[in-house]
C-alpha cells in the first residue's frame, strides 16, 4: 500500500482539508559532474559504502524544518511559514512527507511543527 493512499486515509479520518495555498516548485539545475543523470527513469541510488577509497566523496542534499516553522529547502533557500494545519512538506513520486502546525499559544500567530 502506497504512502499516498495512507496519507489520503488519514486526511479523511481527521477531516483535513486538501485545499489551501500552494506554490509551484522551482526547477533545480544540477552542478556539473553530479552523479545523478536526469531522465524519465527512476534515479539510481548511491550508498556511502559503495564509494571506493579513491573516489570523490558523495555530495549529499538535505532539507530541514524547525521552529514555527522555518524551512531550509533542498536548494538552500530559507522560508518562514505561519500556516496552521496539515500541509505537504515533500510530495513526489518517491517520498511523501506531511507536517502539521498548531498555534504555540491560543490566539498566537506563531505555530509549531
PDB file of C-alpha atoms in Angstrom:
ATOM      1  CA  UNK A   1       0.000   0.000   0.000  1.00  0.00           C
ATOM      2  CA  UNK A   2       1.484   3.325  -1.010  1.00  0.00           C
ATOM      3  CA  UNK A   3       2.207   6.270   1.262  1.00  0.00           C
ATOM      4  CA  UNK A   4      -0.147   8.428  -0.822  1.00  0.00           C
ATOM      5  CA  UNK A   5      -3.147   6.223  -0.004  1.00  0.00           C
ATOM      6  CA  UNK A   6      -2.147   6.119   3.672  1.00  0.00           C
ATOM      7  CA  UNK A   7      -1.977   9.909   3.829  1.00  0.00           C
ATOM      8  CA  UNK A   8      -5.304  10.228   1.990  1.00  0.00           C
ATOM      9  CA  UNK A   9      -6.920   7.848   4.508  1.00  0.00           C
ATOM     10  CA  UNK A  10      -5.547   9.807   7.482  1.00  0.00           C
ATOM     11  CA  UNK A  11      -6.720  13.099   5.995  1.00  0.00           C
ATOM     12  CA  UNK A  12     -10.261  11.713   5.661  1.00  0.00           C
ATOM     13  CA  UNK A  13     -10.201  10.245   9.195  1.00  0.00           C
ATOM     14  CA  UNK A  14      -9.121  13.566  10.703  1.00  0.00           C
ATOM     15  CA  UNK A  15     -11.314  15.744   8.464  1.00  0.00           C
ATOM     16  CA  UNK A  16      -8.301  17.562   6.958  1.00  0.00           C
ATOM     17  CA  UNK A  17      -8.760  19.926   4.038  1.00  0.00           C
ATOM     18  CA  UNK A  18      -6.879  19.268   0.814  1.00  0.00           C
ATOM     19  CA  UNK A  19      -7.393  22.888  -0.243  1.00  0.00           C
ATOM     20  CA  UNK A  20      -5.016  25.653   0.710  1.00  0.00           C
ATOM     21  CA  UNK A  21      -2.292  27.937  -0.542  1.00  0.00           C
ATOM     22  CA  UNK A  22       0.335  26.249  -2.694  1.00  0.00           C
ATOM     23  CA  UNK A  23       3.369  27.313  -4.668  1.00  0.00           C
ATOM     24  CA  UNK A  24       4.961  25.767  -7.718  1.00  0.00           C
ATOM     25  CA  UNK A  25       8.328  24.073  -7.174  1.00  0.00           C
ATOM     26  CA  UNK A  26      11.356  25.827  -8.597  1.00  0.00           C
ATOM     27  CA  UNK A  27      13.405  23.980 -11.174  1.00  0.00           C
ATOM     28  CA  UNK A  28      16.751  22.911  -9.800  1.00  0.00           C
ATOM     29  CA  UNK A  29      19.786  22.840 -12.035  1.00  0.00           C
ATOM     30  CA  UNK A  30      22.373  20.267 -11.103  1.00  0.00           C
ATOM     31  CA  UNK A  31      26.012  21.279 -10.729  1.00  0.00           C
ATOM     32  CA  UNK A  32      28.424  19.913 -13.353  1.00  0.00           C
ATOM     33  CA  UNK A  33      29.669  16.445 -12.545  1.00  0.00           C
ATOM     34  CA  UNK A  34      26.702  15.459 -10.404  1.00  0.00           C
ATOM     35  CA  UNK A  35      26.487  11.685 -10.168  1.00  0.00           C
ATOM     36  CA  UNK A  36      22.761  11.623 -10.984  1.00  0.00           C
ATOM     37  CA  UNK A  37      21.748  11.549 -14.641  1.00  0.00           C
ATOM     38  CA  UNK A  38      18.367  13.150 -15.322  1.00  0.00           C
ATOM     39  CA  UNK A  39      15.928  11.030 -17.309  1.00  0.00           C
ATOM     40  CA  UNK A  40      12.404   9.665 -17.149  1.00  0.00           C
ATOM     41  CA  UNK A  41      13.653   6.520 -15.434  1.00  0.00           C
ATOM     42  CA  UNK A  42      13.952   6.279 -11.632  1.00  0.00           C
ATOM     43  CA  UNK A  43      17.057   7.812 -10.122  1.00  0.00           C
ATOM     44  CA  UNK A  44      19.897   5.497  -9.197  1.00  0.00           C
ATOM     45  CA  UNK A  45      20.742   5.473  -5.507  1.00  0.00           C
ATOM     46  CA  UNK A  46      24.367   5.662  -4.451  1.00  0.00           C
ATOM     47  CA  UNK A  47      25.134   4.425  -0.954  1.00  0.00           C
ATOM     48  CA  UNK A  48      28.109   5.618   1.065  1.00  0.00           C
ATOM     49  CA  UNK A  49      29.532   2.112   1.472  1.00  0.00           C
ATOM     50  CA  UNK A  50      29.692   1.716  -2.316  1.00  0.00           C
ATOM     51  CA  UNK A  51      32.256   4.519  -2.720  1.00  0.00           C
ATOM     52  CA  UNK A  52      35.818   3.356  -3.117  1.00  0.00           C
ATOM     53  CA  UNK A  53      38.743   4.746  -1.183  1.00  0.00           C
ATOM     54  CA  UNK A  54      39.998   6.864  -4.107  1.00  0.00           C
ATOM     55  CA  UNK A  55      36.675   8.126  -5.465  1.00  0.00           C
ATOM     56  CA  UNK A  56      35.163  11.530  -4.723  1.00  0.00           C
ATOM     57  CA  UNK A  57      33.176  11.995  -1.534  1.00  0.00           C
ATOM     58  CA  UNK A  58      29.389  11.853  -2.033  1.00  0.00           C
ATOM     59  CA  UNK A  59      27.508  15.143  -2.441  1.00  0.00           C
ATOM     60  CA  UNK A  60      24.548  14.953  -0.041  1.00  0.00           C
ATOM     61  CA  UNK A  61      21.431  17.097  -0.345  1.00  0.00           C
ATOM     62  CA  UNK A  62      19.167  17.718   2.631  1.00  0.00           C
ATOM     63  CA  UNK A  63      16.433  19.978   3.889  1.00  0.00           C
ATOM     64  CA  UNK A  64      15.332  20.948   7.381  1.00  0.00           C
ATOM     65  CA  UNK A  65      12.226  22.063   9.233  1.00  0.00           C
ATOM     66  CA  UNK A  66      12.335  23.682  12.667  1.00  0.00           C
ATOM     67  CA  UNK A  67      10.580  26.271  14.814  1.00  0.00           C
ATOM     68  CA  UNK A  68       7.334  27.930  13.772  1.00  0.00           C
ATOM     69  CA  UNK A  69       8.235  26.580  11.109  1.00  0.00           C
ATOM     70  CA  UNK A  70      11.427  27.715   9.475  1.00  0.00           C
ATOM     71  CA  UNK A  71      12.202  25.704   6.380  1.00  0.00           C
ATOM     72  CA  UNK A  72      15.558  25.154   4.685  1.00  0.00           C
ATOM     73  CA  UNK A  73      14.869  23.782   1.211  1.00  0.00           C
ATOM     74  CA  UNK A  74      16.921  21.287  -0.787  1.00  0.00           C
ATOM     75  CA  UNK A  75      18.201  24.267  -2.817  1.00  0.00           C
ATOM     76  CA  UNK A  76      19.462  26.140   0.296  1.00  0.00           C
ATOM     77  CA  UNK A  77      16.735  28.782   0.429  1.00  0.00           C
ATOM     78  CA  UNK A  78      15.090  29.637   3.744  1.00  0.00           C
ATOM     79  CA  UNK A  79      11.391  30.259   4.315  1.00  0.00           C
ATOM     80  CA  UNK A  80       9.262  31.010   7.366  1.00  0.00           C
ATOM     81  CA  UNK A  81       5.683  29.774   7.263  1.00  0.00           C
ATOM     82  CA  UNK A  82       2.941  30.862   9.641  1.00  0.00           C
ATOM     83  CA  UNK A  83       0.466  28.309   8.420  1.00  0.00           C
ATOM     84  CA  UNK A  84      -1.908  26.372  10.634  1.00  0.00           C
ATOM     85  CA  UNK A  85      -2.976  22.827   9.846  1.00  0.00           C
ATOM     86  CA  UNK A  86      -1.595  19.957   7.790  1.00  0.00           C
ATOM     87  CA  UNK A  87       0.414  20.550   4.622  1.00  0.00           C
ATOM     88  CA  UNK A  88       2.749  18.529   2.371  1.00  0.00           C
ATOM     89  CA  UNK A  89       6.434  19.197   3.011  1.00  0.00           C
ATOM     90  CA  UNK A  90       7.608  16.771   0.307  1.00  0.00           C
ATOM     91  CA  UNK A  91       5.307  15.243  -2.286  1.00  0.00           C
ATOM     92  CA  UNK A  92       6.847  13.463  -5.266  1.00  0.00           C
ATOM     93  CA  UNK A  93       6.917  10.008  -6.877  1.00  0.00           C
ATOM     94  CA  UNK A  94       9.398   8.688  -4.313  1.00  0.00           C
ATOM     95  CA  UNK A  95       8.510  10.309  -0.983  1.00  0.00           C
ATOM     96  CA  UNK A  96       5.544  11.951   0.730  1.00  0.00           C
ATOM     97  CA  UNK A  97       6.058  13.868   3.981  1.00  0.00           C
ATOM     98  CA  UNK A  98       3.206  15.777   5.572  1.00  0.00           C
ATOM     99  CA  UNK A  99       3.588  18.061   8.593  1.00  0.00           C
ATOM    100  CA  UNK A 100       1.013  19.616  10.890  1.00  0.00           C
ATOM    101  CA  UNK A 101       1.360  23.033  12.535  1.00  0.00           C
ATOM    102  CA  UNK A 102      -0.582  24.127  15.597  1.00  0.00           C
ATOM    103  CA  UNK A 103      -0.572  27.504  17.401  1.00  0.00           C
ATOM    104  CA  UNK A 104       2.050  27.761  20.157  1.00  0.00           C
ATOM    105  CA  UNK A 105      -0.459  29.523  22.424  1.00  0.00           C
ATOM    106  CA  UNK A 106      -4.186  30.160  21.945  1.00  0.00           C
ATOM    107  CA  UNK A 107      -4.570  33.243  19.733  1.00  0.00           C
ATOM    108  CA  UNK A 108      -0.878  33.274  18.737  1.00  0.00           C
ATOM    109  CA  UNK A 109       0.135  33.651  15.090  1.00  0.00           C
ATOM    110  CA  UNK A 110       3.277  31.575  15.755  1.00  0.00           C
ATOM    111  CA  UNK A 111       2.871  27.887  15.030  1.00  0.00           C
ATOM    112  CA  UNK A 112       4.994  24.856  15.864  1.00  0.00           C
ATOM    113  CA  UNK A 113       5.501  21.710  13.853  1.00  0.00           C
TER     114      UNK A 113
END
